[in-house]
């Protein structure tokens, strides 16, 4: 049973190689829909597809909704089973095996993901795991509703036991700030907060072609401004919500994350038991 991985990406140049490495030996094809990256993500994705000898392609789209971006990737997939993957997701070995077994058994699957934060040794205490998302579908069963980020649930779907790793909070601070994803414990719904710039831009109409242009117009901030103010904002979040991984988390980490722990590209800096920065950025 062949599986196409349908990816969406936006400014993931720092970590997209980890996602693609985890797909090696699992996905029979990787199709990446890039939604306007300006950090070299497209070139980096093509480089790693070649280096890993992964069949597939990378293309750019000018659309706002995450659901539309996923649909664009799915349309270019050629295999009977589709696995939806965000470019910040890393699959564990156990999950890949379970996904393959689920597809071979004809069962759509739902997956949750462990939320790392800041580096590869800490997790996001307010939301340790993202909720289960429908990610594995038989191609001919996929149906959409225009305002949904994922395809509609398919009958017979199962909750998979194993989890993926999310790097949504292991990114450059400017990128995290620009997406505007602060978590509000009092509401419990990070994605729908007014501060979510991605969401506000998505539904603002056609006045601003890109999220960056939207932020500049609405808040008067250039990318250089964002890069200057984001580190302090991110450090505050790290101090409030980042905690060392539990042993139960560590046991299931994929090899690509273990390699990052041995040779980290990001590392939280402690002083007197308190997080005071993130190397090399803060």
Coordinates of C-alpha atoms in Angstrom, one line a residue:
X1 CA 0.0 0.0 0.0
X2 CA 1.6 3.3 -1.1
X3 CA 1.3 6.5 0.8
X4 CA 1.6 10.1 -0.4
X5 CA 2.7 12.6 2.2
X6 CA 1.0 15.9 1.5
X7 CA 2.9 18.7 3.3
X8 CA 2.1 22.4 3.9
X9 CA 4.9 24.8 4.8
X10 CA 5.5 28.4 5.6
X11 CA 8.9 29.7 6.6
X12 CA 10.2 26.3 7.9
X13 CA 13.8 26.5 6.6
X14 CA 15.2 26.0 10.0
X15 CA 13.7 22.6 10.7
X16 CA 12.0 21.2 7.6
X17 CA 14.9 18.8 7.1
X18 CA 13.9 17.0 10.4
X19 CA 10.4 16.5 9.0
X20 CA 11.6 15.1 5.7
X21 CA 14.2 12.9 7.4
X22 CA 11.4 11.3 9.4
X23 CA 9.5 10.6 6.2
X24 CA 12.4 8.7 4.6
X25 CA 11.5 5.0 4.3
X26 CA 7.8 5.7 5.2
X27 CA 6.3 7.9 2.5
X28 CA 6.4 6.8 -1.1
X29 CA 6.0 10.3 -2.3
X30 CA 6.3 13.8 -0.7
X31 CA 4.4 16.7 -2.1
X32 CA 5.0 20.1 -0.5
X33 CA 2.7 23.1 -0.8
X34 CA 4.5 26.3 0.3
X35 CA 2.3 29.2 1.2
X36 CA 4.7 32.2 0.6
X37 CA 7.9 31.4 2.6
X38 CA 10.6 34.1 2.3
X39 CA 13.3 32.4 4.4
X40 CA 14.5 29.9 1.8
X41 CA 12.1 27.1 2.7
X42 CA 11.4 26.1 -0.9
X43 CA 15.1 25.7 -1.8
X44 CA 15.8 23.9 1.5
X45 CA 12.9 21.5 0.9
X46 CA 14.1 20.7 -2.6
X47 CA 17.6 20.2 -1.4
X48 CA 16.5 17.7 1.2
X49 CA 14.2 15.8 -1.1
X50 CA 17.2 15.3 -3.4
X51 CA 19.6 14.4 -0.6
X52 CA 17.2 11.9 0.9
X53 CA 16.2 10.6 -2.5
X54 CA 12.5 11.1 -1.7
X55 CA 10.2 11.2 -4.8
X56 CA 8.0 14.3 -4.9
X57 CA 7.9 18.0 -5.6
X58 CA 7.7 21.4 -4.0
X59 CA 5.5 24.2 -5.4
X60 CA 4.3 27.6 -4.2
X61 CA 0.7 28.7 -3.8
X62 CA -0.8 32.1 -3.2
X63 CA -3.7 31.1 -0.9
X64 CA -4.7 32.0 2.6
X65 CA -6.4 29.0 4.2
X66 CA -4.5 26.0 5.6
X67 CA -7.2 23.8 4.2
X68 CA -6.8 25.2 0.7
X69 CA -3.0 24.7 0.9
X70 CA -3.6 21.0 1.9
X71 CA -6.0 20.5 -0.9
X72 CA -3.5 21.9 -3.4
X73 CA -0.9 19.4 -2.2
X74 CA -3.4 16.5 -2.3
X75 CA -4.3 17.3 -5.9
X76 CA -0.7 16.6 -6.9
X77 CA -0.4 13.3 -5.0
X78 CA -0.6 10.1 -7.0
X79 CA -0.9 7.3 -4.4
X80 CA -4.2 5.8 -3.0
X81 CA -3.5 6.8 0.6
X82 CA -2.8 10.4 1.7
X83 CA -1.1 11.4 4.9
X84 CA -1.3 15.0 5.9
X85 CA 1.8 16.4 7.4
X86 CA 2.7 19.9 8.5
X87 CA 6.4 20.8 7.9
X88 CA 7.0 21.2 11.6
X89 CA 5.9 17.6 12.4
X90 CA 8.4 14.8 13.0
X91 CA 7.2 11.2 12.9
X92 CA 8.3 8.6 15.4
X93 CA 9.4 5.2 14.4
X94 CA 6.5 3.6 16.3
X95 CA 4.0 5.9 14.6
X96 CA 5.3 5.2 11.1
X97 CA 4.8 1.5 11.7
X98 CA 1.3 2.0 13.0
X99 CA 0.3 4.4 10.1
X100 CA 1.5 1.8 7.6
X101 CA -0.5 -0.9 9.3
X102 CA -3.6 1.3 9.5
X103 CA -3.4 2.0 5.7
X104 CA -2.9 -1.7 4.9
X105 CA -5.9 -2.5 7.0
X106 CA -8.0 0.1 5.2
X107 CA -8.5 2.3 8.3
X108 CA -8.2 6.1 8.3
X109 CA -6.2 7.4 11.3
X110 CA -6.0 10.2 13.7
X111 CA -2.7 11.3 15.3
X112 CA -1.7 13.6 18.2
X113 CA 1.7 15.2 18.6
X114 CA 4.0 16.0 21.5
X115 CA 4.6 19.8 21.8
X116 CA 8.3 20.6 22.1
X117 CA 9.1 24.2 23.1
X118 CA 12.3 26.2 22.7
X119 CA 14.6 23.3 22.0
X120 CA 14.6 19.5 21.8
X121 CA 14.8 19.0 25.6
X122 CA 11.7 20.9 26.7
X123 CA 7.9 20.7 26.2
X124 CA 5.0 23.1 26.3
X125 CA 3.4 22.6 29.7
X126 CA 0.1 24.3 28.9
X127 CA -0.6 21.9 26.0
X128 CA 1.8 18.9 26.2
X129 CA 0.0 17.2 23.3
X130 CA -1.8 18.6 20.3
X131 CA -5.3 17.1 20.0
X132 CA -5.8 14.2 17.6
X133 CA -6.1 15.4 14.0
X134 CA -7.4 13.4 11.0
X135 CA -4.2 12.8 9.0
X136 CA -4.5 9.4 7.2
X137 CA -7.1 9.1 4.5
X138 CA -7.9 6.9 1.5
X139 CA -7.6 9.4 -1.4
X140 CA -11.1 8.7 -2.8
X141 CA -12.8 9.3 0.6
X142 CA -11.5 12.8 1.1
X143 CA -14.2 15.5 1.4
X144 CA -13.8 19.2 2.3
X145 CA -15.7 22.1 3.8
X146 CA -14.3 25.4 2.7
X147 CA -13.7 26.8 6.2
X148 CA -12.0 23.7 7.6
X149 CA -8.3 23.3 7.9
X150 CA -8.5 19.5 7.5
X151 CA -10.7 17.2 5.4
X152 CA -14.0 16.1 7.0
X153 CA -13.8 13.0 9.2
X154 CA -14.0 9.7 7.5
X155 CA -16.1 6.8 8.9
X156 CA -14.2 4.0 10.4
X157 CA -11.3 6.2 11.5
X158 CA -9.3 5.2 14.5
X159 CA -7.2 7.0 17.1
X160 CA -3.6 5.8 16.7
X161 CA -1.8 4.9 19.9
X162 CA 1.6 6.4 18.9
X163 CA 2.4 10.1 18.5
X164 CA 4.4 12.5 16.4
X165 CA 6.6 15.4 17.6
X166 CA 5.6 19.0 16.9
X167 CA 8.3 21.7 16.4
X168 CA 5.7 24.5 16.3
X169 CA 7.4 26.1 19.2
X170 CA 11.0 25.2 18.2
X171 CA 11.4 27.9 15.5
X172 CA 13.0 31.3 15.2
X173 CA 11.3 33.7 17.6
X174 CA 10.4 36.1 14.8
X175 CA 8.6 33.4 12.9
X176 CA 6.7 32.3 16.0
X177 CA 5.7 35.9 16.8
X178 CA 4.7 36.7 13.2
X179 CA 2.3 33.8 13.2
X180 CA 0.9 35.1 16.5
X181 CA 0.3 31.9 18.4
X182 CA 0.2 32.9 22.1
X183 CA -1.5 30.3 24.3
X184 CA -4.2 31.7 26.6
X185 CA -4.9 29.4 29.5
X186 CA -8.0 31.3 30.4
X187 CA -9.6 30.4 27.0
X188 CA -7.7 27.2 26.2
X189 CA -7.9 27.9 22.5
X190 CA -4.7 29.3 21.2
X191 CA -5.7 29.2 17.5
X192 CA -8.7 31.5 17.9
X193 CA -7.2 34.3 19.9
X194 CA -7.3 37.9 18.5
X195 CA -3.5 38.0 18.7
X196 CA -3.3 35.3 16.1
X197 CA -2.1 37.3 13.1
X198 CA -2.3 34.3 10.8
X199 CA -6.0 34.0 11.4
X200 CA -6.7 37.7 11.2
X201 CA -4.9 38.0 7.9
X202 CA -6.6 34.9 6.5
X203 CA -10.0 36.5 7.0
X204 CA -9.1 40.1 6.2
X205 CA -10.0 39.9 2.5
X206 CA -7.6 40.4 -0.4
X207 CA -6.1 43.7 0.7
X208 CA -2.7 42.3 1.8
X209 CA -1.1 39.6 -0.4
X210 CA 1.1 38.2 2.4
X211 CA 1.0 37.9 6.2
X212 CA 4.1 40.0 6.4
X213 CA 2.5 42.8 4.4
X214 CA -0.6 42.5 6.6
X215 CA 1.5 43.0 9.8
X216 CA 3.3 45.9 8.3
X217 CA 0.0 47.6 7.3
X218 CA -1.9 46.8 10.5
X219 CA 0.8 47.2 13.1
X220 CA 3.4 49.3 11.3
X221 CA 6.1 46.7 11.8
X222 CA 8.7 45.6 9.3
X223 CA 10.4 42.2 9.4
X224 CA 13.4 43.9 11.0
X225 CA 11.2 45.3 13.7
X226 CA 9.7 41.9 14.4
X227 CA 13.1 40.3 14.6
X228 CA 14.1 42.9 17.2
X229 CA 11.1 42.6 19.5
X230 CA 10.3 38.9 19.2
X231 CA 13.1 37.5 21.3
X232 CA 12.0 39.2 24.5
X233 CA 8.4 38.2 23.9
X234 CA 9.5 34.6 23.2
X235 CA 11.7 34.5 26.3
X236 CA 8.7 35.4 28.5
X237 CA 6.8 32.4 27.0
X238 CA 9.7 30.1 27.6
X239 CA 10.0 31.1 31.2
X240 CA 6.3 30.6 31.8
X241 CA 5.6 27.4 29.7
X242 CA 8.8 25.5 29.0
X243 CA 9.7 22.5 31.2
X244 CA 12.2 19.6 30.8
X245 CA 10.9 16.6 29.0
X246 CA 9.5 13.8 31.1
X247 CA 11.0 10.3 30.9
X248 CA 7.8 9.1 29.3
X249 CA 8.3 11.6 26.5
X250 CA 11.9 10.7 26.0
X251 CA 11.2 7.1 25.5
X252 CA 9.3 7.6 22.3
X253 CA 11.4 10.3 20.6
X254 CA 12.5 9.6 17.0
X255 CA 16.1 9.3 16.1
X256 CA 16.2 12.6 14.3
X257 CA 15.3 14.4 17.5
X258 CA 17.7 12.4 19.5
X259 CA 20.4 13.5 17.1
X260 CA 19.3 17.1 17.7
X261 CA 19.7 16.6 21.4
X262 CA 23.3 15.4 20.9
X263 CA 24.1 18.3 18.5
X264 CA 21.4 20.9 19.1
X265 CA 20.8 23.8 16.7
X266 CA 18.7 25.4 19.6
X267 CA 19.4 25.1 23.3
X268 CA 17.8 26.8 26.3
X269 CA 20.2 28.6 28.6
X270 CA 19.7 28.4 32.4
X271 CA 21.0 30.6 35.1
X272 CA 20.2 30.0 38.8
X273 CA 17.6 27.4 37.7
X274 CA 15.7 29.9 35.5
X275 CA 15.6 30.1 31.7
X276 CA 17.5 33.3 30.6
X277 CA 17.9 32.7 26.9
X278 CA 18.0 30.4 23.9
X279 CA 21.2 29.7 22.1
X280 CA 22.1 30.9 19.6
X281 CA 19.2 33.3 19.3
X282 CA 18.7 34.8 22.7

